[in-house]
PDB file of C-alpha atoms in Angstrom:
ATOM      1  CA  MET A   1     -64.016 -22.720 -44.584  1.00  0.00           C
ATOM      2  CA  ALA A   2     -65.061 -26.072 -46.069  1.00  0.00           C
ATOM      3  CA  SER A   3     -64.318 -24.901 -49.610  1.00  0.00           C
ATOM      4  CA  ASN A   4     -60.895 -23.609 -48.527  1.00  0.00           C
ATOM      5  CA  ARG A   5     -60.197 -26.938 -46.833  1.00  0.00           C
ATOM      6  CA  ALA A   6     -60.466 -28.733 -50.158  1.00  0.00           C
ATOM      7  CA  LEU A   7     -58.080 -26.278 -51.819  1.00  0.00           C
ATOM      8  CA  GLY A   8     -55.324 -25.635 -49.357  1.00  0.00           C
ATOM      9  CA  TYR A   9     -54.203 -24.356 -45.998  1.00  0.00           C
ATOM     10  CA  SER A  10     -54.983 -21.024 -44.368  1.00  0.00           C
ATOM     11  CA  THR A  11     -52.391 -18.304 -43.885  1.00  0.00           C
ATOM     12  CA  THR A  12     -52.291 -19.184 -40.191  1.00  0.00           C
ATOM     13  CA  GLN A  13     -51.679 -22.887 -40.872  1.00  0.00           C
ATOM     14  CA  ILE A  14     -48.932 -22.107 -43.374  1.00  0.00           C
ATOM     15  CA  SER A  15     -47.311 -19.585 -41.019  1.00  0.00           C
ATOM     16  CA  LEU A  16     -47.342 -22.084 -38.163  1.00  0.00           C
ATOM     17  CA  HIS A  17     -45.794 -24.752 -40.404  1.00  0.00           C
ATOM     18  CA  TRP A  18     -42.856 -22.539 -41.370  1.00  0.00           C
ATOM     19  CA  ILE A  19     -42.355 -20.980 -37.923  1.00  0.00           C
ATOM     20  CA  ILE A  20     -42.255 -24.430 -36.333  1.00  0.00           C
ATOM     21  CA  ALA A  21     -39.912 -25.646 -39.081  1.00  0.00           C
ATOM     22  CA  ALA A  22     -37.551 -22.711 -38.415  1.00  0.00           C
ATOM     23  CA  LEU A  23     -37.632 -23.338 -34.656  1.00  0.00           C
ATOM     24  CA  VAL A  24     -36.912 -27.047 -35.136  1.00  0.00           C
ATOM     25  CA  LEU A  25     -34.010 -26.221 -37.457  1.00  0.00           C
ATOM     26  CA  PHE A  26     -32.649 -23.833 -34.829  1.00  0.00           C
ATOM     27  CA  GLN A  27     -32.955 -26.571 -32.201  1.00  0.00           C
ATOM     28  CA  LEU A  28     -31.188 -29.117 -34.385  1.00  0.00           C
ATOM     29  CA  LEU A  29     -28.328 -26.746 -35.198  1.00  0.00           C
ATOM     30  CA  PHE A  30     -27.754 -25.230 -31.769  1.00  0.00           C
ATOM     31  CA  GLY A  31     -29.162 -27.742 -29.272  1.00  0.00           C
ATOM     32  CA  GLU A  32     -25.743 -29.021 -28.249  1.00  0.00           C
ATOM     33  CA  SER A  33     -25.274 -25.890 -26.149  1.00  0.00           C
ATOM     34  CA  MET A  34     -27.976 -27.144 -23.800  1.00  0.00           C
ATOM     35  CA  THR A  35     -26.056 -30.409 -23.409  1.00  0.00           C
ATOM     36  CA  ARG A  36     -22.952 -28.430 -22.420  1.00  0.00           C
ATOM     37  CA  VAL A  37     -25.008 -26.390 -19.935  1.00  0.00           C
ATOM     38  CA  ILE A  38     -26.458 -29.513 -18.318  1.00  0.00           C
ATOM     39  CA  ARG A  39     -23.027 -31.177 -18.122  1.00  0.00           C
ATOM     40  CA  ALA A  40     -21.460 -28.054 -16.602  1.00  0.00           C
ATOM     41  CA  GLN A  41     -24.222 -27.884 -13.995  1.00  0.00           C
ATOM     42  CA  ALA A  42     -23.729 -31.560 -13.123  1.00  0.00           C
ATOM     43  CA  ARG A  43     -19.941 -31.070 -12.747  1.00  0.00           C
ATOM     44  CA  GLY A  44     -20.260 -27.781 -10.936  1.00  0.00           C
ATOM     45  CA  THR A  45     -18.226 -26.004 -13.583  1.00  0.00           C
ATOM     46  CA  ILE A  46     -18.834 -22.666 -15.224  1.00  0.00           C
ATOM     47  CA  VAL A  47     -20.541 -22.639 -18.588  1.00  0.00           C
ATOM     48  CA  SER A  48     -19.478 -20.186 -21.278  1.00  0.00           C
ATOM     49  CA  SER A  49     -21.743 -17.189 -21.785  1.00  0.00           C
ATOM     50  CA  ALA A  50     -22.365 -18.294 -25.380  1.00  0.00           C
ATOM     51  CA  ASP A  51     -23.466 -21.776 -24.273  1.00  0.00           C
ATOM     52  CA  GLY A  52     -25.529 -20.261 -21.472  1.00  0.00           C
ATOM     53  CA  SER A  53     -27.323 -17.957 -23.906  1.00  0.00           C
ATOM     54  CA  MET A  54     -27.853 -20.683 -26.485  1.00  0.00           C
ATOM     55  CA  GLY A  55     -29.029 -23.087 -23.779  1.00  0.00           C
ATOM     56  CA  THR A  56     -31.604 -20.546 -22.688  1.00  0.00           C
ATOM     57  CA  ALA A  57     -32.644 -20.006 -26.312  1.00  0.00           C
ATOM     58  CA  HIS A  58     -32.958 -23.790 -26.731  1.00  0.00           C
ATOM     59  CA  TYR A  59     -35.215 -23.984 -23.682  1.00  0.00           C
ATOM     60  CA  TRP A  60     -37.539 -21.193 -24.858  1.00  0.00           C
ATOM     61  CA  ALA A  61     -37.573 -22.335 -28.483  1.00  0.00           C
ATOM     62  CA  GLY A  62     -38.651 -25.773 -27.242  1.00  0.00           C
ATOM     63  CA  ILE A  63     -41.481 -24.205 -25.232  1.00  0.00           C
ATOM     64  CA  ALA A  64     -42.490 -22.236 -28.333  1.00  0.00           C
ATOM     65  CA  VAL A  65     -42.513 -25.400 -30.467  1.00  0.00           C
ATOM     66  CA  LEU A  66     -44.691 -27.154 -27.917  1.00  0.00           C
ATOM     67  CA  LEU A  67     -47.223 -24.313 -27.721  1.00  0.00           C
ATOM     68  CA  LEU A  68     -47.296 -23.679 -31.468  1.00  0.00           C
ATOM     69  CA  VAL A  69     -47.791 -27.351 -32.322  1.00  0.00           C
ATOM     70  CA  LEU A  70     -50.720 -27.476 -29.887  1.00  0.00           C
ATOM     71  CA  LEU A  71     -52.238 -24.526 -31.746  1.00  0.00           C
ATOM     72  CA  ARG A  72     -51.517 -26.202 -35.067  1.00  0.00           C
ATOM     73  CA  LEU A  73     -53.210 -29.410 -33.924  1.00  0.00           C
ATOM     74  CA  ALA A  74     -56.241 -27.437 -32.718  1.00  0.00           C
ATOM     75  CA  LEU A  75     -56.521 -25.798 -36.154  1.00  0.00           C
ATOM     76  CA  ARG A  76     -56.172 -29.187 -37.817  1.00  0.00           C
ATOM     77  CA  VAL A  77     -58.995 -30.605 -35.704  1.00  0.00           C
ATOM     78  CA  ALA A  78     -61.174 -27.524 -36.233  1.00  0.00           C
ATOM     79  CA  PHE A  79     -60.630 -27.051 -39.972  1.00  0.00           C
ATOM     80  CA  GLY A  80     -59.120 -30.286 -41.253  1.00  0.00           C
ATOM     81  CA  THR A  81     -56.585 -30.520 -44.022  1.00  0.00           C
ATOM     82  CA  PRO A  82     -56.863 -30.296 -47.791  1.00  0.00           C
ATOM     83  CA  ARG A  83     -57.695 -33.432 -49.683  1.00  0.00           C
ATOM     84  CA  PRO A  84     -54.671 -35.243 -51.137  1.00  0.00           C
ATOM     85  CA  ALA A  85     -53.854 -33.984 -54.624  1.00  0.00           C
ATOM     86  CA  GLY A  86     -53.664 -36.776 -57.187  1.00  0.00           C
ATOM     87  CA  ALA A  87     -51.629 -39.256 -55.141  1.00  0.00           C
ATOM     88  CA  SER A  88     -52.023 -43.001 -54.805  1.00  0.00           C
ATOM     89  CA  ALA A  89     -53.647 -44.477 -51.713  1.00  0.00           C
ATOM     90  CA  LEU A  90     -50.221 -45.707 -50.575  1.00  0.00           C
ATOM     91  CA  LEU A  91     -48.681 -42.217 -50.845  1.00  0.00           C
ATOM     92  CA  VAL A  92     -51.639 -40.732 -48.981  1.00  0.00           C
ATOM     93  CA  ARG A  93     -51.145 -43.237 -46.151  1.00  0.00           C
ATOM     94  CA  LEU A  94     -47.393 -42.661 -46.035  1.00  0.00           C
ATOM     95  CA  ALA A  95     -47.883 -38.895 -45.945  1.00  0.00           C
ATOM     96  CA  GLY A  96     -50.476 -39.263 -43.183  1.00  0.00           C
ATOM     97  CA  ALA A  97     -48.146 -41.455 -41.137  1.00  0.00           C
ATOM     98  CA  ALA A  98     -45.270 -38.987 -41.612  1.00  0.00           C
ATOM     99  CA  HIS A  99     -47.429 -36.062 -40.494  1.00  0.00           C
ATOM    100  CA  TRP A 100     -48.594 -37.858 -37.344  1.00  0.00           C
ATOM    101  CA  LEU A 101     -44.992 -38.868 -36.595  1.00  0.00           C
ATOM    102  CA  PHE A 102     -44.049 -35.208 -36.875  1.00  0.00           C
ATOM    103  CA  TYR A 103     -46.801 -34.245 -34.452  1.00  0.00           C
ATOM    104  CA  ALA A 104     -45.701 -36.962 -32.035  1.00  0.00           C
ATOM    105  CA  LEU A 105     -42.077 -35.778 -32.179  1.00  0.00           C
ATOM    106  CA  LEU A 106     -43.077 -32.120 -31.946  1.00  0.00           C
ATOM    107  CA  LEU A 107     -44.905 -32.911 -28.713  1.00  0.00           C
ATOM    108  CA  LEU A 108     -42.697 -35.596 -27.183  1.00  0.00           C
ATOM    109  CA  VAL A 109     -39.281 -34.049 -27.801  1.00  0.00           C
ATOM    110  CA  PRO A 110     -40.029 -30.768 -25.985  1.00  0.00           C
ATOM    111  CA  LEU A 111     -41.859 -32.644 -23.212  1.00  0.00           C
ATOM    112  CA  THR A 112     -38.957 -35.031 -22.628  1.00  0.00           C
ATOM    113  CA  GLY A 113     -36.583 -32.059 -22.703  1.00  0.00           C
ATOM    114  CA  LEU A 114     -38.583 -30.377 -19.944  1.00  0.00           C
ATOM    115  CA  LEU A 115     -38.751 -33.614 -17.955  1.00  0.00           C
ATOM    116  CA  ALA A 116     -34.998 -34.041 -18.313  1.00  0.00           C
ATOM    117  CA  TYR A 117     -34.305 -30.472 -17.266  1.00  0.00           C
ATOM    118  CA  TYR A 118     -36.548 -30.526 -14.204  1.00  0.00           C
ATOM    119  CA  PHE A 119     -36.626 -34.143 -13.087  1.00  0.00           C
ATOM    120  CA  SER A 120     -34.216 -36.766 -14.334  1.00  0.00           C
ATOM    121  CA  ASP A 121     -31.430 -37.578 -16.729  1.00  0.00           C
ATOM    122  CA  PRO A 122     -33.032 -40.651 -18.379  1.00  0.00           C
ATOM    123  CA  PHE A 123     -35.503 -38.308 -20.045  1.00  0.00           C
ATOM    124  CA  GLY A 124     -32.505 -36.511 -21.538  1.00  0.00           C
ATOM    125  CA  ASP A 125     -31.419 -39.715 -23.240  1.00  0.00           C
ATOM    126  CA  ILE A 126     -34.905 -40.083 -24.716  1.00  0.00           C
ATOM    127  CA  HIS A 127     -34.924 -36.395 -25.663  1.00  0.00           C
ATOM    128  CA  GLU A 128     -31.649 -36.758 -27.577  1.00  0.00           C
ATOM    129  CA  LEU A 129     -33.164 -39.518 -29.742  1.00  0.00           C
ATOM    130  CA  GLY A 130     -35.381 -36.821 -31.213  1.00  0.00           C
ATOM    131  CA  LYS A 131     -32.537 -35.277 -33.183  1.00  0.00           C
ATOM    132  CA  PRO A 132     -31.833 -38.197 -35.541  1.00  0.00           C
ATOM    133  CA  ALA A 133     -35.557 -38.943 -35.740  1.00  0.00           C
ATOM    134  CA  PHE A 134     -36.255 -35.357 -36.825  1.00  0.00           C
ATOM    135  CA  ILE A 135     -33.407 -35.376 -39.347  1.00  0.00           C
ATOM    136  CA  ILE A 136     -34.682 -38.566 -40.993  1.00  0.00           C
ATOM    137  CA  LEU A 137     -38.298 -37.419 -41.002  1.00  0.00           C
ATOM    138  CA  ILE A 138     -37.429 -33.958 -42.345  1.00  0.00           C
ATOM    139  CA  GLY A 139     -35.426 -35.565 -45.165  1.00  0.00           C
ATOM    140  CA  LEU A 140     -38.332 -37.840 -46.074  1.00  0.00           C
ATOM    141  CA  HIS A 141     -40.801 -34.968 -45.830  1.00  0.00           C
ATOM    142  CA  ALA A 142     -38.711 -32.728 -48.093  1.00  0.00           C
ATOM    143  CA  ALA A 143     -38.189 -35.576 -50.577  1.00  0.00           C
ATOM    144  CA  GLY A 144     -41.932 -36.228 -50.624  1.00  0.00           C
ATOM    145  CA  ALA A 145     -42.721 -32.552 -51.209  1.00  0.00           C
ATOM    146  CA  LEU A 146     -40.212 -32.373 -54.061  1.00  0.00           C
ATOM    147  CA  TYR A 147     -41.543 -35.629 -55.544  1.00  0.00           C
ATOM    148  CA  HIS A 148     -45.060 -34.193 -55.564  1.00  0.00           C
ATOM    149  CA  HIS A 149     -43.864 -30.907 -57.019  1.00  0.00           C
ATOM    150  CA  PHE A 150     -41.494 -32.057 -59.750  1.00  0.00           C
ATOM    151  CA  LEU A 151     -42.676 -35.545 -60.681  1.00  0.00           C
ATOM    152  CA  LEU A 152     -46.397 -35.674 -59.877  1.00  0.00           C
ATOM    153  CA  LYS A 153     -46.845 -31.930 -60.521  1.00  0.00           C
ATOM    154  CA  ASN A 154     -49.986 -31.951 -58.411  1.00  0.00           C
ATOM    155  CA  GLY A 155     -49.659 -28.687 -56.480  1.00  0.00           C
ATOM    156  CA  THR A 156     -49.036 -30.262 -53.072  1.00  0.00           C
ATOM    157  CA  LEU A 157     -45.986 -28.107 -52.333  1.00  0.00           C
ATOM    158  CA  ARG A 158     -47.756 -24.959 -53.507  1.00  0.00           C
ATOM    159  CA  ARG A 159     -50.502 -25.537 -50.919  1.00  0.00           C
ATOM    160  CA  MET A 160     -47.941 -25.069 -48.123  1.00  0.00           C
ATOM    161  CA  LEU A 161     -46.591 -21.912 -49.734  1.00  0.00           C
ATOM    162  CA  VAL A 162     -49.738 -20.102 -50.947  1.00  0.00           C
ATOM    163  CA  PRO A 163     -52.848 -19.772 -48.757  1.00  0.00           C
ATOM    164  CA  ALA A 164     -56.191 -21.052 -50.033  1.00  0.00           C
ATOM    165  CA  ARG A 165     -58.472 -18.360 -51.415  1.00  0.00           C
TER     166      ARG A 165
END
């Protein structure tokens, strides 16, 4: 695996990246239903069936994100990551910081959501801060990937699309 590590990511690592990305996008787009469910429960009012279904989906998608990111971190520890492709030391550090911020958010946001759901509302306030943080970080991440692809032309984006051989 050491030679693959230098070239790119495995099929499993790439699949996890895109599955987690899709789940996070789902959460960002439809997470407000969970807020309506929680508010309805607090007021003792009936929640719409659509919000109830989407709230349930939000809950389980969050659990899935949490479990999948734990698997992704285990693979990262076990197999490492490819070496940076032709980027300056500053860009390598920025990319590293962005990746660890993603991991922190991918762990903390679902955990605070669970804590809010089962224990107390203040965790919900913390949980809701994840949305703008994710949006900013996703924008920076996408911009960085496009910068590497179109300006540096160093194959960084391709490594997250095509498994190492």
